[in-house]
Amino acid sequence: MLRDEEIRKALEKPAKYGVDLDLSRYEFGEAEEFTEIDRDVSKRGMEVGVDLDKKESLSTFLHVDYSTVYKSVQRQFKGDLELMTIDEALKKYDWVRDLFWKLRDPCEDKYTAFTALNAKGGYFMRILENRKILIPIQACFLLFTQGIIQPVHNLIIAEPGSEVHILTGCTIHPRVTRGLHLGVTEIYVRRGAKLTYTMVHRWGPEFDVRSRTGILVEDRGIFISNYVMLGELRTFQSQPSARLIGSYSRTSMNNVVYLKGNSEMDLGGEVLLEGDGSRAEIILNSVAEDDAKITTRGRILGLANDVKGHLSCRGLMLSDRAEITTIPILESKNMNSELSHEAAIGKIAEDQLNYLVARGLSRDEAESLIVRGFLDVSKMQLPKPVEEGVRRTIELALKGF
Amino acid sequence: MLRIENLHVSIDGRLVLRGVDLEIGDGETHVLFGPNGSGKTSLVMSILGYPGYRVLSGRISFDGVDITDKPMDERVRMGIGVVFQNPPKIYGIRLKDLIKIISKSKMSGAEISGLMDRLNINSSLLNRYLNVGFSGGEIKRSEIAQVLTMKPKFVILDEPDSGVDLDNLQLIGRELAENLKDRSGLIITHHGYILNYVKPVKAHVMVNGVIVCNGEPETILNRIKESGYRWCERCYEMRRSERL
Ligand SMILES: Nc1ncnc2c1ncn2[C@@H]1O[C@H](COP(=O)(O)OP(=O)(O)O)[C@@H](O)[C@H]1O
Ligand SMILES: [Mg+2]
């Protein structure tokens, strides 16, 4: 097939942003046998917001290395939600093919190309028309075998009028140090649907991650994405891109990153306001410690009437050796669009510290409160148990795991 | 409670207090007047021990202890609470988070909600980031709520009535009057509106980094209202020539 050849060519193509990786440095093909969800795995699950011990009582999807280990839909939501592997979905519905690789291009770079040619699994979630699922659906991707590439491709469809919260935790087994996670996710938010997509990541100091997320939002649809990354990794790059084609559609992308060690992260968010009256808010909050390097890129394009977009990039430097770069871009192609951004990078502000000390906090308490403020997740409107889980993980990360 | 003797303070190499004397007895509330830039806020910051305010000479004692060289956190622990004129914005920290931390072991939940109700601080204000987008009245109410939650022995209020509308003024005034009954305090006011609610026992006027006169609050406020601070400036000249 001509297309395959074109994709194969793209295997050599570096990504637009981020450190270029040599894919031949990783293993691909064989995985060790994964036998059970032991204490280590369930602890890691908890750290990324997924409760694998209670998987029977929740809607859960667990993918380890190359295969799906577990999937189930809570009884009360059967008939509201379809949850299967992407391969099952491609077999079951002809139309799935029409939604596949439509929101990201397989030839975009070597990572999409590799995933297009080699993806092993991923989830398919479809929330049926007008159904509202009140308890988050949990998905967990775990890398168990040392040194491998894990390419997955997920597809989410929130049918018209539906409402759901999907929580995806991605992590590695504590014994794993090296490896590469490639995640392609395509998300369709149909007319009047509301999808909250929360992702919590926890990796290791030698681990690499490239995710490619594409989102399409129709009339009055709402897409909320929350991203939390804590701790260390080797390199990371991702720039989720949302097209708000529907009129009065909305999106809000909240990112909270706390990076330590020698980690290098390039995290972005892009929204195309194509529908009249559509709205976007992108928040990129980052804290850099040790030698961590963080680049945050926000981009909002106003292409229709009466659209509004706001971009906020805030960076907190906790070390002299850390680096934070922030690149906000606003582009307007319509007179009636209103776009704004705010950006600030710096160390902990003395006047804020002194203010808190004047209220009776110790300097250490004041510092830690300000850092936690940068990592505030309460804007994400997470369900209580999820928010508490994420807060616990933040506490752990700040104490050095 | 508080005794300040011949205090000279500089900030960023600039002399802002040039020999301040002030004494406030236990349980007393005093009021401090003075034109813009005369050094009132600098005095507050110096009493609190705020970093950057350098004491060149003179001394401050609080509760019988010389605190001139003590760091701010220690003075706060000793019971000094300040309502700031211009508090900073802090993204990520909600008013309720800070109130909760301050109240630790000092106030019960019921006591806190009572205080918040009286100061008309609802859950929407409590859920906002500190001072981010707060109106003038909201800043003052939040400041006063925080400081009263600290239960300080000595409350300093740096212009609690500036930029506040009448409804807010009444709310604040009543709460302060109630709370100053059993503590000591120093209130800085520009226009004196707050004195409709709080009745200090003594007034002081600061001009150019020194306290130029002391007296009965009503009398002094009326004189300032009639002829502005020109009258005080004459006192300043007089004092200066006396000293020379
Ligand atoms: N950080 C600073 N650096 C230098 N000068 C300052 C600083 N803060 C205040 N000042 C100066 O000190 C003087 C007294 O200011 P302030 O104490 O704020 O007066 P007030 O509160 O009476 O209006 C003013 O002349 C002001 O410009
Ligand atoms: Mg002042």
XYZ file of C-alpha atoms and ligand atoms in Angstrom:
673
model
C 0.000 0.000 0.000
C 1.271 3.429 -0.929
C 0.142 4.804 2.422
C 2.254 2.265 4.309
C 5.287 3.276 2.336
C 4.690 6.900 3.152
C 4.343 6.062 6.839
C 7.507 3.970 6.745
C 9.327 6.982 5.369
C 8.057 9.044 8.290
C 9.862 6.650 10.664
C 12.925 8.786 10.072
C 11.143 12.072 10.713
C 11.992 13.859 13.982
C 9.130 15.502 15.837
C 8.650 19.242 15.553
C 9.390 19.694 19.252
C 11.334 17.880 21.922
C 14.503 15.805 22.053
C 14.880 13.478 19.058
C 14.958 9.809 20.047
C 16.661 6.918 18.280
C 13.969 4.231 18.197
C 16.541 1.475 17.654
C 17.760 2.058 21.217
C 14.648 0.300 22.525
C 13.464 -3.303 22.275
C 10.232 -4.137 20.549
C 8.411 -7.430 20.144
C 8.911 -9.598 23.198
C 7.371 -8.935 26.571
C 7.803 -10.767 29.817
C 4.845 -12.606 31.212
C 2.788 -10.461 33.528
C 1.215 -12.646 36.140
C -0.498 -10.598 38.771
C -1.329 -7.202 40.130
C 1.058 -7.335 43.053
C 1.625 -4.697 45.732
C 4.092 -2.776 43.554
C 1.656 -2.550 40.673
C -1.336 -1.569 42.745
C 0.767 1.078 44.509
C 1.829 2.519 41.159
C -1.804 2.414 40.056
C -2.805 4.441 43.090
C -0.090 6.974 42.346
C -1.605 7.653 38.949
C -5.129 7.772 40.344
C -6.280 4.265 39.389
C -7.511 1.819 41.999
C -6.566 -1.605 40.621
C -7.506 -3.387 43.836
C -11.124 -2.346 43.457
C -11.204 -2.971 39.730
C -14.217 -5.284 39.990
C -16.382 -2.565 41.417
C -15.309 0.112 38.933
C -15.169 0.407 35.165
C -11.569 -0.413 34.502
C -9.171 -1.082 31.678
C -5.657 -2.360 32.367
C -3.065 -2.651 29.650
C 0.389 -4.069 30.379
C 3.211 -3.825 27.820
C 1.519 -4.999 24.597
C -1.753 -6.449 25.754
C -4.936 -5.798 27.632
C -4.926 -7.689 30.882
C -8.259 -6.671 32.225
C -11.357 -4.799 31.213
C -14.771 -4.548 32.720
C -17.716 -2.222 32.857
C -19.448 -1.680 36.140
C -22.816 -3.372 36.084
C -24.851 -0.190 36.528
C -23.242 1.327 33.411
C -23.656 -1.646 31.062
C -25.647 -0.349 28.121
C -24.326 3.169 28.659
C -20.755 2.498 27.778
C -18.819 0.350 25.337
C -15.350 -0.513 26.534
C -13.170 -2.816 24.448
C -9.752 -3.006 22.921
C -9.218 -0.951 19.808
C -8.690 -4.133 17.773
C -12.048 -5.519 18.882
C -13.692 -2.242 17.951
C -12.114 -2.174 14.499
C -13.514 -5.679 13.907
C -16.912 -4.911 15.360
C -17.704 -1.619 13.623
C -16.777 -0.629 10.071
C -17.167 3.045 10.931
C -14.402 2.944 13.526
C -11.929 2.915 10.662
C -13.305 6.284 9.518
C -12.444 7.831 12.879
C -9.030 6.261 13.080
C -5.996 8.487 12.395
C -8.259 11.392 11.508
C -7.294 13.700 14.355
C -3.570 13.013 14.171
C -1.548 12.237 11.066
C 0.417 8.960 11.094
C 3.086 10.729 9.020
C 3.407 13.546 11.584
C 6.680 12.166 12.906
C 8.548 8.949 13.714
C 6.444 8.309 16.810
C 3.079 8.448 15.081
C 4.546 6.447 12.206
C 5.867 3.776 14.560
C 2.519 3.599 16.311
C 0.599 3.420 13.026
C 2.730 0.505 11.867
C 3.122 -1.329 15.165
C 0.453 -0.320 17.691
C -0.357 -3.144 20.027
C -3.620 -2.397 21.697
C -5.241 0.581 23.288
C -8.772 1.166 24.402
C -11.966 2.000 22.606
C -14.511 3.827 24.749
C -17.852 4.940 23.512
C -20.410 6.623 25.710
C -23.806 6.196 24.153
C -26.147 9.013 23.293
C -27.510 10.978 26.257
C -26.011 8.591 28.793
C -24.340 10.084 31.794
C -21.745 8.098 33.645
C -21.181 9.577 37.054
C -18.247 7.506 38.248
C -14.963 7.932 36.373
C -13.881 5.167 34.051
C -10.341 4.173 34.901
C -7.713 3.091 32.444
C -4.166 2.211 33.320
C -1.197 1.649 31.049
C 1.685 -0.107 32.709
C 5.074 -0.888 31.261
C 6.434 -4.048 32.816
C 9.290 -5.211 30.574
C 12.594 -3.357 30.760
C 13.653 -1.326 27.731
C 10.711 -1.786 25.375
C 8.624 0.558 23.258
C 4.946 0.484 24.172
C 2.902 1.883 21.274
C -0.833 2.202 21.985
C -3.702 3.810 20.161
C -6.876 4.864 21.968
C -10.172 6.080 20.630
C -12.857 7.816 22.668
C -16.273 8.813 21.429
C -18.679 10.756 23.597
C -21.911 10.473 21.623
C -24.360 13.423 21.524
C -25.556 14.572 24.938
C -23.453 12.064 26.854
C -21.313 12.844 29.866
C -18.324 10.990 31.238
C -15.034 11.326 33.066
C -12.182 9.168 31.851
C -9.161 8.805 34.039
C -6.042 7.440 32.436
C -2.999 6.663 34.512
C 0.250 5.802 32.786
C 3.178 4.381 34.635
C 5.949 1.806 34.766
C 6.638 -1.069 37.121
C 9.123 0.151 39.743
C 11.749 -2.358 38.544
C 11.700 -0.796 35.032
C 14.136 2.019 34.356
C 14.336 2.379 30.567
C 11.662 2.333 27.906
C 9.441 4.423 25.651
C 5.697 4.926 25.894
C 4.014 6.060 22.681
C 0.381 6.950 23.129
C -1.884 8.114 20.354
C -5.349 9.146 21.516
C -8.158 10.416 19.349
C -11.162 11.931 21.060
C -14.534 12.827 19.555
C -16.893 14.955 21.603
C -20.209 14.992 19.805
C -23.022 17.577 19.983
C -23.772 18.619 23.553
C -21.562 15.949 25.086
C -19.231 16.606 27.980
C -16.022 14.699 28.317
C -13.514 15.121 31.095
C -10.235 13.445 30.375
C -7.781 13.275 33.230
C -4.320 11.882 32.812
C -1.827 11.284 35.575
C 1.697 10.234 34.664
C 4.425 8.786 36.822
C 7.598 7.515 35.144
C 11.225 6.908 35.994
C 14.450 8.863 35.523
C 15.509 7.008 32.337
C 12.103 6.763 30.735
C 10.869 8.474 27.549
C 7.334 9.434 26.594
C 5.761 10.801 23.436
C 1.997 11.251 23.359
C -0.075 12.424 20.453
C -3.610 13.503 21.292
C -6.163 14.881 18.867
C -9.582 16.150 19.896
C -12.648 17.198 17.924
C -15.500 19.017 19.646
C -18.903 19.543 18.007
C -21.717 22.014 18.755
C -22.004 22.875 22.447
C -19.668 20.022 23.290
C -17.361 20.417 26.259
C -13.917 18.903 26.492
C -11.954 19.244 29.712
C -8.501 17.829 29.900
C -6.427 17.575 33.041
C -2.826 16.532 32.945
C -0.645 15.866 35.946
C 2.974 14.731 35.735
C 5.069 14.341 38.841
C 8.644 13.351 39.423
C 11.299 12.320 36.986
C 11.641 11.043 33.449
C 14.282 11.285 30.767
C 12.412 13.088 28.011
C 8.780 13.887 27.312
C 7.026 15.666 24.516
C 3.351 16.174 23.808
C 1.162 18.803 22.229
C -2.519 17.831 22.413
C -4.454 19.579 19.709
C -8.159 20.338 19.880
C -10.351 21.530 17.055
C -13.482 23.222 18.347
C -15.520 22.963 15.168
C -18.887 23.216 16.879
C -20.580 26.477 17.692
C -20.489 27.318 21.396
C -18.187 24.391 22.054
C -15.756 24.757 24.929
C -12.510 23.371 26.110
C -10.324 23.790 29.116
C -6.887 22.226 29.359
C -5.270 22.225 32.772
C -1.708 21.070 33.159
C 0.249 20.692 36.342
C 3.822 19.521 36.155
C 6.419 19.008 38.847
C 9.690 17.914 37.355
C 12.896 16.899 39.097
C 16.276 15.370 38.367
C 17.590 15.628 34.826
C 14.141 15.464 33.281
C 13.448 17.244 30.037
C 9.873 18.012 29.175
C 8.190 19.761 26.286
C 4.509 20.139 27.018
C 2.018 22.053 24.973
C -1.615 22.554 24.263
C -3.239 23.854 21.127
C -6.816 24.880 20.435
C -8.338 25.897 17.118
C -11.483 27.922 17.715
C -13.343 27.138 14.497
C -16.945 27.258 15.703
C -18.761 30.535 16.332
C -18.863 31.386 20.021
C -16.383 28.658 20.967
C -14.176 29.144 24.018
C -10.838 27.841 25.193
C -8.726 28.098 28.287
C -5.265 26.581 28.541
C -3.392 26.547 31.830
C 0.203 25.333 31.955
C 1.633 25.396 35.466
C 5.093 24.002 35.981
C 7.546 23.622 38.814
C 11.165 22.768 38.034
C 13.616 21.444 40.580
C 17.207 20.155 40.347
C 18.361 20.185 36.702
C 14.919 19.812 35.180
C 14.166 21.578 31.918
C 10.592 22.432 31.033
C 9.239 24.066 27.912
C 5.544 24.890 27.858
C 3.840 25.888 24.641
C 0.326 27.174 24.456
C -1.353 28.109 21.241
C -4.857 29.394 20.616
C -6.165 30.276 17.185
C -9.280 32.381 16.795
C -10.883 31.501 13.484
C -14.577 32.226 13.989
C -16.962 34.864 15.287
C -17.234 35.730 18.972
C -14.662 33.230 20.105
C -12.704 33.681 23.314
C -9.451 32.163 24.407
C -7.198 32.568 27.403
C -3.792 31.094 27.927
C -1.879 31.090 31.193
C 1.682 29.827 31.593
C 3.221 30.004 35.029
C 6.587 28.555 35.959
C 8.194 28.208 39.355
C 11.951 27.713 39.598
C 13.132 25.823 42.644
C 16.746 25.489 41.604
C 19.408 27.583 39.941
C 20.205 24.804 37.511
C 16.628 24.268 36.360
C 15.318 25.853 33.177
C 11.822 26.899 32.226
C 10.867 28.269 28.837
C 7.351 29.293 28.031
C 6.076 30.032 24.566
C 2.554 31.407 24.372
C 1.111 31.953 20.908
C -2.148 33.660 20.050
C -3.327 33.925 16.481
C -6.460 35.636 15.340
C -8.022 35.424 11.933
C -11.305 36.957 12.899
C -11.996 40.499 14.040
C -14.508 39.273 16.573
C -12.215 37.016 18.472
C -10.865 37.832 21.896
C -7.620 36.137 22.867
C -5.383 36.814 25.838
C -2.472 35.320 27.672
C -0.488 35.745 30.854
C 2.905 34.272 31.526
C 5.244 34.470 34.481
C 8.357 32.584 35.474
C 10.348 33.069 38.621
C 11.412 31.775 41.957
C 9.171 31.928 44.984
C 8.274 35.591 45.447
C 9.659 37.119 48.641
C 6.617 39.284 49.246
C 4.391 36.192 49.149
C 6.670 34.319 51.534
C 6.832 37.231 53.954
C 3.086 37.657 53.830
C 2.541 34.064 54.891
C 5.200 34.321 57.608
C 3.374 37.392 58.907
C 0.313 35.154 59.231
C 2.156 32.755 61.487
C 3.565 30.193 59.047
C 7.195 29.199 59.248
C 9.311 29.990 56.205
C 9.380 26.313 55.268
C 5.633 25.990 55.614
C 5.149 29.124 53.547
C 7.445 27.847 50.791
C 5.777 24.503 50.651
C 2.338 26.131 50.536
C 3.370 28.315 47.595
C 4.803 25.322 45.716
C 1.608 23.373 46.360
C -0.269 26.387 45.052
C 1.503 26.007 41.734
C 0.440 22.391 41.703
C -3.156 23.214 42.631
C -5.486 20.671 41.089
C -8.734 21.914 42.561
C -9.478 23.798 39.323
C -9.641 20.440 37.570
C -12.988 19.603 39.194
C -11.933 16.024 39.808
C -14.261 13.706 41.686
C -13.355 13.757 45.395
C -11.552 10.398 45.623
C -9.557 11.140 42.468
C -8.588 14.585 43.715
C -7.510 13.142 47.042
C -5.462 10.488 45.247
C -3.753 13.081 43.078
C -3.067 15.284 46.098
C -1.510 12.337 47.928
C 0.704 11.666 44.924
C 1.745 15.327 44.826
C 2.661 15.117 48.514
C 4.679 11.970 47.842
C 6.421 13.536 44.855
C 7.329 16.663 46.820
C 8.805 14.513 49.554
C 10.847 12.680 46.921
C 8.609 9.614 46.477
C 2.327 46.381 75.473
C 4.363 48.272 72.879
C 7.108 50.793 73.478
C 9.102 52.447 70.725
C 11.994 54.737 71.505
C 13.811 57.054 69.125
C 13.413 54.605 66.231
C 15.351 55.276 63.045
C 14.674 52.982 60.094
C 15.876 52.918 56.524
C 14.663 50.971 53.539
C 16.763 50.494 50.428
C 19.229 52.991 51.879
C 16.565 55.623 52.360
C 15.789 56.992 55.810
C 12.036 56.639 56.382
C 11.674 56.822 60.170
C 13.681 59.530 61.900
C 13.239 59.088 65.607
C 9.801 57.695 66.383
C 8.586 57.523 69.971
C 5.361 55.703 70.737
C 3.929 53.897 73.711
C 0.750 51.838 73.762
C -0.406 50.377 77.075
C -2.011 46.977 77.662
C -5.557 46.841 76.347
C -5.283 50.236 74.667
C -6.064 51.065 71.076
C -4.353 54.053 69.505
C -4.848 55.738 66.165
C -2.121 57.040 63.883
C -2.752 59.787 61.343
C -0.409 61.231 58.792
C -0.169 62.405 55.178
C 0.730 60.016 52.367
C 4.355 59.012 52.411
C 4.927 60.176 55.977
C 6.127 56.728 57.055
C 3.064 55.087 58.659
C 3.375 51.821 56.757
C 7.116 51.836 57.394
C 6.413 52.028 61.106
C 4.009 49.081 60.878
C 6.561 47.017 58.976
C 9.280 47.930 61.462
C 7.153 46.835 64.413
C 6.462 43.562 62.615
C 10.125 43.055 61.681
C 9.371 42.767 57.980
C 12.585 42.005 56.044
C 14.138 45.049 54.394
C 13.250 47.562 57.117
C 16.608 48.231 58.766
C 16.706 49.632 62.246
C 19.590 52.106 62.400
C 19.060 53.146 66.000
C 16.442 53.142 68.718
C 14.487 50.222 70.080
C 11.159 48.452 70.043
C 9.929 46.443 73.001
C 6.834 44.331 73.087
C 5.348 42.818 76.210
C 8.459 43.893 78.082
C 10.809 42.106 75.674
C 13.249 43.928 73.416
C 12.274 42.749 69.929
C 14.379 45.209 67.938
C 16.533 42.438 66.495
C 14.045 39.600 66.532
C 12.936 38.101 63.205
C 9.403 38.555 61.972
C 8.260 34.977 62.642
C 9.163 35.315 66.301
C 7.304 38.603 66.653
C 4.262 37.013 65.029
C 4.478 34.157 67.509
C 4.641 36.686 70.339
C 1.252 37.962 69.195
C 1.641 40.728 66.638
C -0.876 40.571 63.799
C -0.952 43.017 60.905
C -3.730 43.863 58.475
C -1.712 44.993 55.471
C -2.533 47.978 53.338
C -1.428 46.237 50.116
C -1.231 42.456 50.467
C 0.269 40.483 47.558
C -1.684 38.207 45.226
C -0.887 34.541 45.587
C -2.051 32.225 42.805
C -2.863 28.681 43.832
C -3.559 29.410 47.495
C -7.195 29.858 48.365
C -8.360 32.075 51.193
C -9.942 29.034 52.847
C -6.640 27.114 52.723
C -4.839 29.885 54.549
C -7.611 30.434 57.094
C -7.522 26.708 57.795
C -3.774 26.728 58.371
C -3.898 29.855 60.535
C -6.757 28.539 62.632
C -4.906 25.343 63.514
C -5.428 24.840 67.244
C -6.500 28.466 67.629
C -10.101 28.440 66.475
C -12.784 25.821 66.197
C -14.717 25.281 62.978
C -17.802 26.884 64.502
C -15.846 29.924 65.625
C -14.404 30.322 62.123
C -17.736 30.097 60.380
C -19.153 32.642 62.818
C -16.351 35.059 62.010
C -16.711 34.495 58.258
C -20.452 35.126 58.471
C -19.976 38.359 60.401
C -17.436 39.566 57.863
C -19.688 38.452 54.994
C -17.056 36.104 53.583
C -18.982 33.480 51.636
C -17.739 30.233 50.175
C -17.167 31.773 46.769
C -14.697 34.281 48.246
C -13.133 31.572 50.395
C -12.547 29.521 47.263
C -10.706 32.252 45.414
C -6.954 32.593 45.181
C -5.601 35.054 47.742
C -6.216 38.639 46.674
C -6.435 37.670 42.997
C -9.137 39.889 41.566
C -10.402 40.853 45.045
C -12.243 44.171 45.310
C -11.061 46.763 47.845
C -13.649 45.651 50.381
C -12.877 41.981 49.809
C -9.178 42.551 50.455
C -9.876 44.271 53.764
C -12.409 41.680 54.893
C -10.051 38.848 53.981
C -7.142 40.539 55.771
C -9.181 41.147 58.899
C -10.542 37.607 58.873
C -7.034 36.159 58.655
C -5.626 38.358 61.382
C -8.531 37.802 63.778
C -8.154 34.054 63.189
C -4.561 34.392 64.445
C -5.935 35.728 67.744
C -3.062 38.168 68.154
C -2.503 40.099 71.381
C -1.748 43.216 69.415
C -3.478 44.095 66.142
C -2.113 46.633 63.727
C -4.499 47.796 61.033
C -2.912 49.688 58.167
C -5.736 51.722 56.635
C -8.560 49.220 57.115
C -11.033 51.821 55.870
C -9.381 52.868 52.592
C -11.163 51.879 49.402
C -14.101 50.422 51.308
C -17.748 51.301 50.708
C -20.177 52.151 53.501
C -21.671 48.665 53.862
C -18.270 47.072 54.110
C -17.097 49.792 56.484
C -19.927 49.021 58.872
C -19.197 45.288 58.757
C -15.507 45.815 59.360
C -15.994 48.542 61.966
C -18.354 46.487 64.104
C -16.145 43.416 64.003
C -13.043 45.406 64.889
C -14.771 47.242 67.721
C -15.833 43.922 69.195
C -12.372 42.398 68.817
C -10.404 45.351 70.111
C -12.266 45.270 73.422
C -9.959 42.661 74.863
C -6.714 43.349 73.013
C -4.380 46.201 72.197
C -4.231 47.790 68.797
C -2.898 50.437 66.493
C -5.102 51.725 63.697
C -3.810 53.768 60.835
C -6.428 55.760 59.057
C -6.371 58.460 56.499
C -9.847 59.811 56.646
C -10.810 58.532 60.070
C -13.992 56.750 58.884
C -13.212 53.738 61.044
C -13.368 55.969 64.139
C -17.159 55.986 63.817
C -16.973 52.416 65.124
C -13.711 52.024 66.999
C -12.862 54.436 69.794
C -9.135 54.678 70.391
C -7.877 56.250 73.594
C -5.106 58.240 71.994
C -4.101 59.668 68.637
C -0.697 60.334 67.091
C 0.244 62.225 63.979
C 3.217 61.274 61.856
C 4.914 63.727 59.519
C 8.105 63.039 57.660
C 9.091 59.973 59.646
C 8.463 61.340 63.144
C 5.458 61.553 65.429
C 4.796 65.234 65.783
C 1.901 65.288 68.181
C -0.251 63.183 70.455
C -3.640 63.824 71.857
C -7.310 63.108 72.118
C -8.487 61.366 68.892
C -11.638 63.424 68.234
C -9.840 66.708 68.755
C -6.950 65.801 66.509
C -9.169 64.362 63.777
C -11.297 67.510 63.793
C -8.243 69.712 63.500
C -6.948 67.647 60.564
C -10.372 67.818 58.941
C -10.447 71.609 59.304
C -7.002 72.536 58.188
C -5.403 69.389 56.783
C -1.913 68.346 57.681
C -0.437 71.843 57.177
C -1.082 72.389 60.830
C 0.926 69.244 61.672
C 3.710 70.289 59.391
C 4.088 73.413 61.493
C 4.400 71.172 64.549
C 7.057 69.224 62.679
C 9.033 72.410 62.054
C 8.618 73.415 65.678
C 9.830 70.050 66.946
C 12.740 70.096 64.600
C 13.872 73.526 65.750
C 13.452 72.412 69.380
C 15.761 69.507 68.730
C 18.372 71.479 66.878
N 10.596 49.795 49.329
C 10.858 51.140 49.434
N 12.002 51.607 48.938
C 12.282 52.942 49.053
N 11.457 53.824 49.588
C 10.302 53.398 50.089
C 9.929 52.023 50.049
N 8.718 51.890 50.624
C 8.348 53.135 51.003
N 9.287 54.031 50.692
C 9.245 55.473 50.950
O 9.175 55.682 52.325
C 8.355 56.784 52.615
C 7.289 56.373 53.599
O 6.396 55.485 52.949
P 5.230 54.757 53.732
O 5.763 54.211 54.989
O 4.594 53.788 52.805
O 4.262 55.958 54.036
P 2.711 56.016 54.370
O 2.275 54.644 54.766
O 2.613 56.991 55.458
O 2.006 56.510 53.150
C 7.807 57.297 51.305
O 8.553 58.388 50.892
C 7.996 56.122 50.375
O 8.189 56.563 49.053
Mg 0.790 53.373 54.017
